[in-house]
Coordinates of C-alpha atoms in Angstrom, one line a residue:
Chain A
M5 CA 173.3 125.4 90.4
I6 CA 175.7 125.0 87.5
T7 CA 174.8 126.7 84.2
V8 CA 176.5 127.4 80.9
N9 CA 176.6 131.1 80.2
A10 CA 176.4 131.1 76.4
L11 CA 173.4 128.7 76.6
D12 CA 171.7 130.7 79.3
R13 CA 171.9 133.9 77.3
L14 CA 170.4 132.2 74.2
I15 CA 167.7 130.6 76.2
S16 CA 166.8 133.9 77.9
L17 CA 166.6 135.6 74.5
F18 CA 164.4 132.8 73.0
S19 CA 162.0 133.0 75.9
K20 CA 161.3 136.6 75.0
L21 CA 159.7 135.5 71.7
P22 CA 155.9 135.1 71.5
G23 CA 154.6 131.6 72.4
I24 CA 158.0 130.4 73.7
G25 CA 158.2 129.7 77.5
K26 CA 161.3 128.9 79.4
K27 CA 161.1 125.2 78.8
S28 CA 160.5 125.5 75.1
A29 CA 163.4 128.0 74.9
G30 CA 165.6 125.4 76.6
R31 CA 164.5 122.7 74.2
I32 CA 165.2 124.9 71.2
A33 CA 168.6 126.0 72.4
Y34 CA 169.7 122.4 73.0
Y35 CA 168.3 121.4 69.6
I36 CA 170.4 124.1 67.9
L37 CA 173.5 123.1 69.9
D38 CA 173.0 119.4 69.0
N39 CA 172.5 120.2 65.3
S40 CA 175.2 121.1 62.8
P41 CA 176.6 124.6 63.3
S42 CA 175.1 125.6 59.9
L43 CA 171.6 126.0 61.4
A44 CA 172.8 128.4 64.0
Q45 CA 174.9 130.3 61.4
N46 CA 172.0 130.6 59.0
L47 CA 169.7 131.8 61.7
A48 CA 172.3 134.3 62.8
K49 CA 172.8 135.6 59.3
E50 CA 169.1 136.1 58.6
L51 CA 168.6 137.8 61.9
S52 CA 171.5 140.1 61.5
V53 CA 170.4 141.4 58.1
L54 CA 166.6 141.4 58.9
H55 CA 166.1 145.0 59.8
Q56 CA 168.3 146.3 57.0
A57 CA 166.7 144.1 54.4
I58 CA 163.1 144.9 55.3
R59 CA 161.4 148.2 55.5
R60 CA 157.8 149.5 55.4
C61 CA 156.1 150.1 52.0
S62 CA 155.5 153.9 51.8
V63 CA 152.1 153.2 50.1
C64 CA 150.4 150.4 52.0
G65 CA 152.6 150.1 55.2
G66 CA 153.4 146.4 54.7
F67 CA 156.8 144.9 55.1
T68 CA 158.9 144.8 51.9
E69 CA 162.3 144.6 50.5
T70 CA 161.5 147.1 47.7
D71 CA 159.5 150.4 47.9
P72 CA 156.7 150.4 46.9
C73 CA 156.1 146.7 47.8
L74 CA 155.5 144.0 45.3
V75 CA 151.8 144.2 45.8
C76 CA 151.5 148.0 45.4
S77 CA 153.7 147.9 42.3
D78 CA 152.0 145.0 40.6
L79 CA 149.9 146.3 37.7
N80 CA 147.9 143.1 37.5
R81 CA 146.3 143.6 40.8
D82 CA 142.8 145.2 41.1
R83 CA 143.5 148.8 42.1
S84 CA 139.8 149.4 42.8
I85 CA 139.7 147.3 45.9
I86 CA 141.7 148.0 49.1
C87 CA 141.7 145.5 51.9
V88 CA 142.3 147.2 55.2
I89 CA 144.2 145.1 57.8
E90 CA 145.4 145.6 61.3
S91 CA 149.1 144.5 60.8
A92 CA 151.6 143.7 58.1
Q93 CA 151.4 140.0 59.2
D94 CA 147.7 139.9 58.1
M95 CA 148.8 140.6 54.5
R96 CA 150.9 137.4 54.5
I97 CA 148.0 135.4 55.9
I98 CA 145.5 136.8 53.3
E99 CA 148.1 136.3 50.4
E100 CA 148.4 132.7 51.5
G101 CA 144.7 132.2 50.9
R102 CA 145.1 133.3 47.2
E103 CA 141.6 134.6 47.3
F104 CA 142.1 138.4 47.3
L105 CA 143.7 140.1 44.3
G106 CA 143.4 143.8 45.2
L107 CA 145.6 146.1 47.2
Y108 CA 146.2 146.3 51.0
H109 CA 146.4 149.0 53.6
V110 CA 148.0 148.4 57.0
L111 CA 146.4 150.4 59.8
G112 CA 149.2 149.6 62.3
G113 CA 146.7 148.7 65.1
L114 CA 143.1 148.9 66.1
I115 CA 141.3 151.7 68.1
A116 CA 141.7 150.8 71.8
P117 CA 141.0 153.8 74.1
L118 CA 142.0 151.8 77.2
E119 CA 145.4 151.0 75.7
G120 CA 145.8 154.6 74.5
V121 CA 145.4 153.8 70.8
S122 CA 143.2 156.5 69.2
P123 CA 142.3 156.9 65.5
A124 CA 145.2 159.5 65.3
N125 CA 147.7 156.7 66.0
L126 CA 146.5 154.6 63.0
S127 CA 147.4 155.1 59.4
I128 CA 143.9 156.4 58.5
D129 CA 144.8 159.7 56.8
K130 CA 147.0 157.8 54.5
L131 CA 144.2 155.5 53.6
L132 CA 141.9 158.5 52.9
N133 CA 144.5 159.8 50.5
R134 CA 144.5 156.5 48.5
L135 CA 140.7 156.5 47.7
D136 CA 140.9 157.9 44.2
G137 CA 139.4 155.3 41.8
V138 CA 138.7 152.9 44.6
K139 CA 135.3 151.2 44.5
E140 CA 135.4 149.0 47.5
I141 CA 137.1 148.9 50.9
I142 CA 137.1 145.5 52.6
L143 CA 137.6 145.8 56.3
A144 CA 139.5 142.6 57.2
L145 CA 139.7 143.4 60.9
N146 CA 139.3 140.8 63.7
P147 CA 135.8 140.3 65.0
T148 CA 136.7 141.6 68.4
V149 CA 135.6 144.7 70.4
E150 CA 138.6 146.7 69.0
G151 CA 138.0 145.4 65.5
D152 CA 134.3 146.3 65.7
T153 CA 135.1 149.8 67.0
T154 CA 137.7 150.5 64.3
A155 CA 135.3 149.2 61.6
L156 CA 132.6 151.5 62.9
Y157 CA 134.9 154.4 63.0
L158 CA 136.2 153.8 59.4
Q159 CA 132.7 153.3 58.1
K160 CA 131.6 156.7 59.6
T161 CA 134.8 158.5 58.4
M162 CA 134.2 157.2 54.8
K163 CA 130.5 157.5 54.6
N164 CA 130.6 160.5 52.3
Y165 CA 132.9 158.8 49.8
P166 CA 131.3 157.0 46.8
I167 CA 132.8 153.7 48.0
E168 CA 131.3 150.5 49.1
I169 CA 132.6 149.5 52.5
T170 CA 132.4 145.8 53.4
R171 CA 133.7 143.6 56.2
L172 CA 134.7 140.0 56.2
A173 CA 131.9 137.6 57.1
S174 CA 131.8 136.5 60.8
G175 CA 130.2 133.2 61.7
M176 CA 130.8 129.5 62.2
P177 CA 134.3 128.4 61.0
V178 CA 134.3 125.6 58.4
G179 CA 134.4 122.3 60.2
G180 CA 133.0 123.9 63.3
N181 CA 130.3 122.3 65.5
L182 CA 127.1 124.0 66.7
E183 CA 127.6 122.4 70.0
Y184 CA 130.8 124.2 70.7
I185 CA 130.1 127.6 69.1
D186 CA 129.9 130.5 71.5
K187 CA 126.7 132.6 71.7
L188 CA 128.1 135.7 70.0
T189 CA 129.4 133.8 67.0
L190 CA 126.1 131.9 66.8
S191 CA 124.2 135.2 66.9
R192 CA 126.4 136.6 64.1
S193 CA 125.9 133.5 62.1
F194 CA 122.1 134.0 62.3
R195 CA 122.2 137.7 61.5
G196 CA 124.6 137.2 58.6
R197 CA 122.8 134.1 57.2
V198 CA 122.9 133.9 53.4
K199 CA 120.4 132.5 50.9
I200 CA 121.5 129.2 49.3
Chain B
M148 CA 151.2 135.1 46.1
I149 CA 153.4 137.9 47.2
T150 CA 156.1 137.2 49.8
V151 CA 159.1 139.0 51.3
N152 CA 162.2 136.8 50.8
A153 CA 164.2 137.8 53.8
L154 CA 161.2 137.1 56.0
D155 CA 160.4 133.9 54.2
R156 CA 163.9 132.6 54.8
L157 CA 163.7 133.4 58.5
I158 CA 160.3 131.9 58.9
S159 CA 161.4 128.7 57.2
L160 CA 164.5 128.5 59.5
F161 CA 162.4 129.1 62.6
S162 CA 159.9 126.4 61.6
K163 CA 162.7 123.8 61.7
L164 CA 163.1 124.3 65.5
P165 CA 161.3 121.8 67.8
G166 CA 157.7 122.8 68.8
I167 CA 157.5 125.7 66.3
G168 CA 155.1 125.2 63.4
K169 CA 154.7 127.4 60.3
K170 CA 152.2 129.7 62.0
S171 CA 154.3 130.2 65.2
A172 CA 157.4 130.8 63.0
G173 CA 155.5 133.5 61.2
R174 CA 154.3 135.1 64.5
I175 CA 157.9 135.0 65.9
A176 CA 159.5 136.5 62.7
Y177 CA 157.0 139.4 62.6
Y178 CA 157.5 140.0 66.4
I179 CA 161.2 140.3 65.9
L180 CA 160.7 142.6 62.9
D181 CA 158.3 144.8 64.8
N182 CA 160.7 144.9 67.8
S183 CA 163.8 147.1 68.0
P184 CA 166.7 145.8 65.9
S185 CA 168.6 145.0 69.1
L186 CA 166.7 141.8 69.8
A187 CA 167.5 140.5 66.3
Q188 CA 171.1 141.6 66.7
N189 CA 171.5 139.9 70.1
L190 CA 170.0 136.7 68.9
A191 CA 172.2 136.8 65.9
K192 CA 175.3 137.3 68.0
E193 CA 174.6 134.5 70.5
L194 CA 173.7 132.1 67.7
S195 CA 176.9 132.9 65.7
V196 CA 179.2 132.2 68.7
L197 CA 177.2 129.3 70.1
H198 CA 179.1 126.3 68.6
Q199 CA 182.5 128.0 69.3
A200 CA 181.7 128.9 72.9
I201 CA 180.3 125.5 73.9
R202 CA 181.9 122.1 73.7
R203 CA 181.4 118.7 75.3
C204 CA 183.0 118.0 78.7
S205 CA 185.6 115.3 78.1
V206 CA 184.7 113.7 81.4
C207 CA 180.9 113.7 81.6
G208 CA 179.8 114.6 78.1
G209 CA 177.7 117.6 79.1
F210 CA 177.8 121.0 77.4
T211 CA 180.3 123.4 78.8
E212 CA 182.4 126.4 78.1
T213 CA 185.4 125.0 80.1
D214 CA 186.8 121.5 80.0
P215 CA 186.3 119.7 82.4
C216 CA 182.9 121.3 83.0
L217 CA 182.0 123.3 86.1
V218 CA 180.4 120.2 87.7
C219 CA 183.2 117.8 87.0
S220 CA 185.8 120.3 88.3
D221 CA 183.8 121.3 91.4
L222 CA 185.6 119.8 94.4
N223 CA 182.6 120.4 96.6
R224 CA 180.4 117.9 94.7
D225 CA 180.0 114.4 96.0
R226 CA 182.3 112.3 93.7
S227 CA 180.9 109.0 95.0
I228 CA 177.6 109.4 93.2
I229 CA 177.1 109.6 89.4
C230 CA 173.8 110.4 87.9
V231 CA 173.4 108.8 84.5
I232 CA 171.3 110.8 82.0
E233 CA 170.2 110.5 78.4
S234 CA 171.2 113.9 77.2
A235 CA 173.1 117.0 78.2
Q236 CA 169.8 118.9 78.5
D237 CA 168.8 116.6 81.4
M238 CA 171.7 118.0 83.4
R239 CA 170.2 121.4 83.2
I240 CA 166.8 120.2 84.3
I241 CA 168.3 118.3 87.3
E242 CA 170.5 121.2 88.3
E243 CA 167.5 123.4 88.4
G244 CA 165.9 121.1 90.9
R245 CA 168.9 121.8 93.3
E246 CA 168.4 118.3 94.8
F247 CA 171.3 116.4 93.4
L248 CA 174.9 117.3 94.4
G249 CA 177.0 114.5 92.8
L250 CA 178.4 114.1 89.3
Y251 CA 176.8 113.4 86.0
H252 CA 177.4 111.1 83.0
V253 CA 175.7 111.8 79.7
L254 CA 174.9 108.6 77.7
G255 CA 174.1 110.4 74.5
G256 CA 170.9 108.5 73.9
L257 CA 169.0 105.4 74.9
I258 CA 169.2 101.8 73.6
A259 CA 166.6 101.6 70.7
P260 CA 167.3 98.7 68.4
L261 CA 164.5 99.7 65.9
E262 CA 166.2 103.1 65.5
G263 CA 169.6 101.5 65.2
V264 CA 170.9 102.7 68.6
S265 CA 172.8 99.9 70.3
P266 CA 174.9 100.0 73.5
A267 CA 178.0 100.6 71.4
N268 CA 176.6 103.9 70.3
L269 CA 176.3 105.2 73.9
S270 CA 179.0 106.5 76.2
I271 CA 179.0 103.4 78.4
D272 CA 182.7 102.4 78.2
K273 CA 183.5 105.9 79.4
L274 CA 181.1 105.5 82.3
L275 CA 182.7 102.1 83.3
N276 CA 186.1 103.9 83.4
R277 CA 184.8 106.4 85.9
L278 CA 183.7 104.0 88.5
D279 CA 186.8 104.1 90.8
G280 CA 185.6 105.3 94.2
V281 CA 182.0 105.5 93.1
K282 CA 179.4 104.1 95.6
E283 CA 176.1 104.8 93.8
I284 CA 175.0 105.1 90.2
I285 CA 171.6 106.8 89.9
L286 CA 169.9 106.0 86.6
A287 CA 167.9 109.2 85.8
L288 CA 166.4 107.7 82.5
N289 CA 162.9 108.4 81.3
P290 CA 160.4 105.7 82.3
T291 CA 159.8 104.6 78.7
V292 CA 160.6 101.3 76.8
E293 CA 164.0 102.7 75.7
G294 CA 164.7 104.0 79.2
D295 CA 163.8 100.7 80.8
T296 CA 165.9 98.7 78.3
T297 CA 168.9 100.9 78.9
A298 CA 168.5 100.8 82.7
L299 CA 168.3 97.0 82.5
Y300 CA 171.4 96.8 80.3
L301 CA 173.4 99.1 82.6
Q302 CA 172.3 97.1 85.6
K303 CA 173.6 93.9 84.1
T304 CA 176.8 95.5 82.8
M305 CA 177.7 96.8 86.3
K306 CA 176.4 93.9 88.4
N307 CA 179.9 92.7 89.3
Y308 CA 181.0 96.2 90.5
P309 CA 180.7 96.9 94.3
I310 CA 178.3 99.8 93.4
E311 CA 174.7 100.4 94.4
I312 CA 172.6 101.0 91.3
T313 CA 169.4 102.9 91.7
R314 CA 166.8 104.4 89.5
L315 CA 164.5 107.5 89.9
A316 CA 161.2 106.6 91.4
S317 CA 158.3 106.3 88.9
G318 CA 154.7 106.9 90.0
M319 CA 152.0 109.5 90.3
P320 CA 153.3 113.1 89.7
V321 CA 152.7 115.5 92.6
G322 CA 149.4 117.2 92.1
G323 CA 148.2 114.3 89.9
N324 CA 144.8 112.7 90.2
L325 CA 144.1 109.0 90.5
E326 CA 141.2 109.5 88.0
Y327 CA 143.5 110.5 85.2
I328 CA 146.5 108.3 85.9
D329 CA 147.3 105.7 83.2
K330 CA 147.3 102.0 84.2
L331 CA 151.1 101.5 83.8
T332 CA 151.9 104.5 86.1
L333 CA 149.3 103.3 88.6
S334 CA 150.9 99.8 88.6
R335 CA 154.3 101.3 89.1
S336 CA 153.0 103.4 92.0
F337 CA 151.7 100.3 93.7
R338 CA 154.8 98.3 93.1
G339 CA 157.0 101.2 94.3
R340 CA 154.9 102.1 97.3
V341 CA 156.8 103.4 100.3
K342 CA 156.2 103.0 104.0
I343 CA 155.1 106.3 105.7

């Protein structure tokens, strides 16, 4: 079988990325090769500076080019609410929603004993040190076993603080269909029903 | 909305690649950032040398690091059969099948009048100049309107040459199911039925 080494190496690197199989990696590599060299050069440039340009915010743990990050240093944001998230990527997703105007705290994972992730591995102490003047903690954790476990743990840990602890509503997604909803989600939708 | 510029630029570049939407581009960028810097550095290195390392073979038009390419310069390959393909990527796919041991010819597209692609835009003259000593031309073009049109055109163009012109069989894919096969494919399967 005849192959082209430089292409093979690129395809093999692309297929390590999440959601990209061997076929997609091939399609992408040939697309870049067929395209003008500037796309490859721009990608190369951004990738080569990525880890130098971006660090973790020392306050919230999010990815940032400045420290503290633009959210933590923005005096217009509501400092009495902290939204607790699993990973730095969640911050981007919530920011895109333009609904939340408080601060963030990145846990860096969820409690998962089977995978060896205990509360000590998460950024929980740092969160507890940020609670001065905070009125509400919103747990924006995924409605999964790990998310539920972590939410329960944080709730217990903070139960003696004079802080309201809330969690994002779980239920039917907008545009969803009762026919296709799973039983657990349906059950949560009933338990979390709201007066209209 | 708070964003991180270096990440934004990378995400916007990734979302230009085929099959990668904005969400996937985000997931990929964060994956690379969470990973050790070596993945980003290796990707950057391969991308930056890609267009210098790889050129078009002056004989078949495939991507190669040497000219002529490893297939065209391999004396063990059957020089009496040329497999005509739409793009250089098809060569990789056929090579992976390890079924075909002749030479290739990349057309660089398919005839598509509505998109402004006429026979003059394809590498057809170059193909006609390669026919000395060739006994068979296999048209490995997709069974689409454009593929059919191009196959018909090539067949007419080469009808006065003492060469057998064949086309890849079209029909039910292995593992397919009569219930889900479309009418056109079913019709082709009947017309192309073989004696067992």
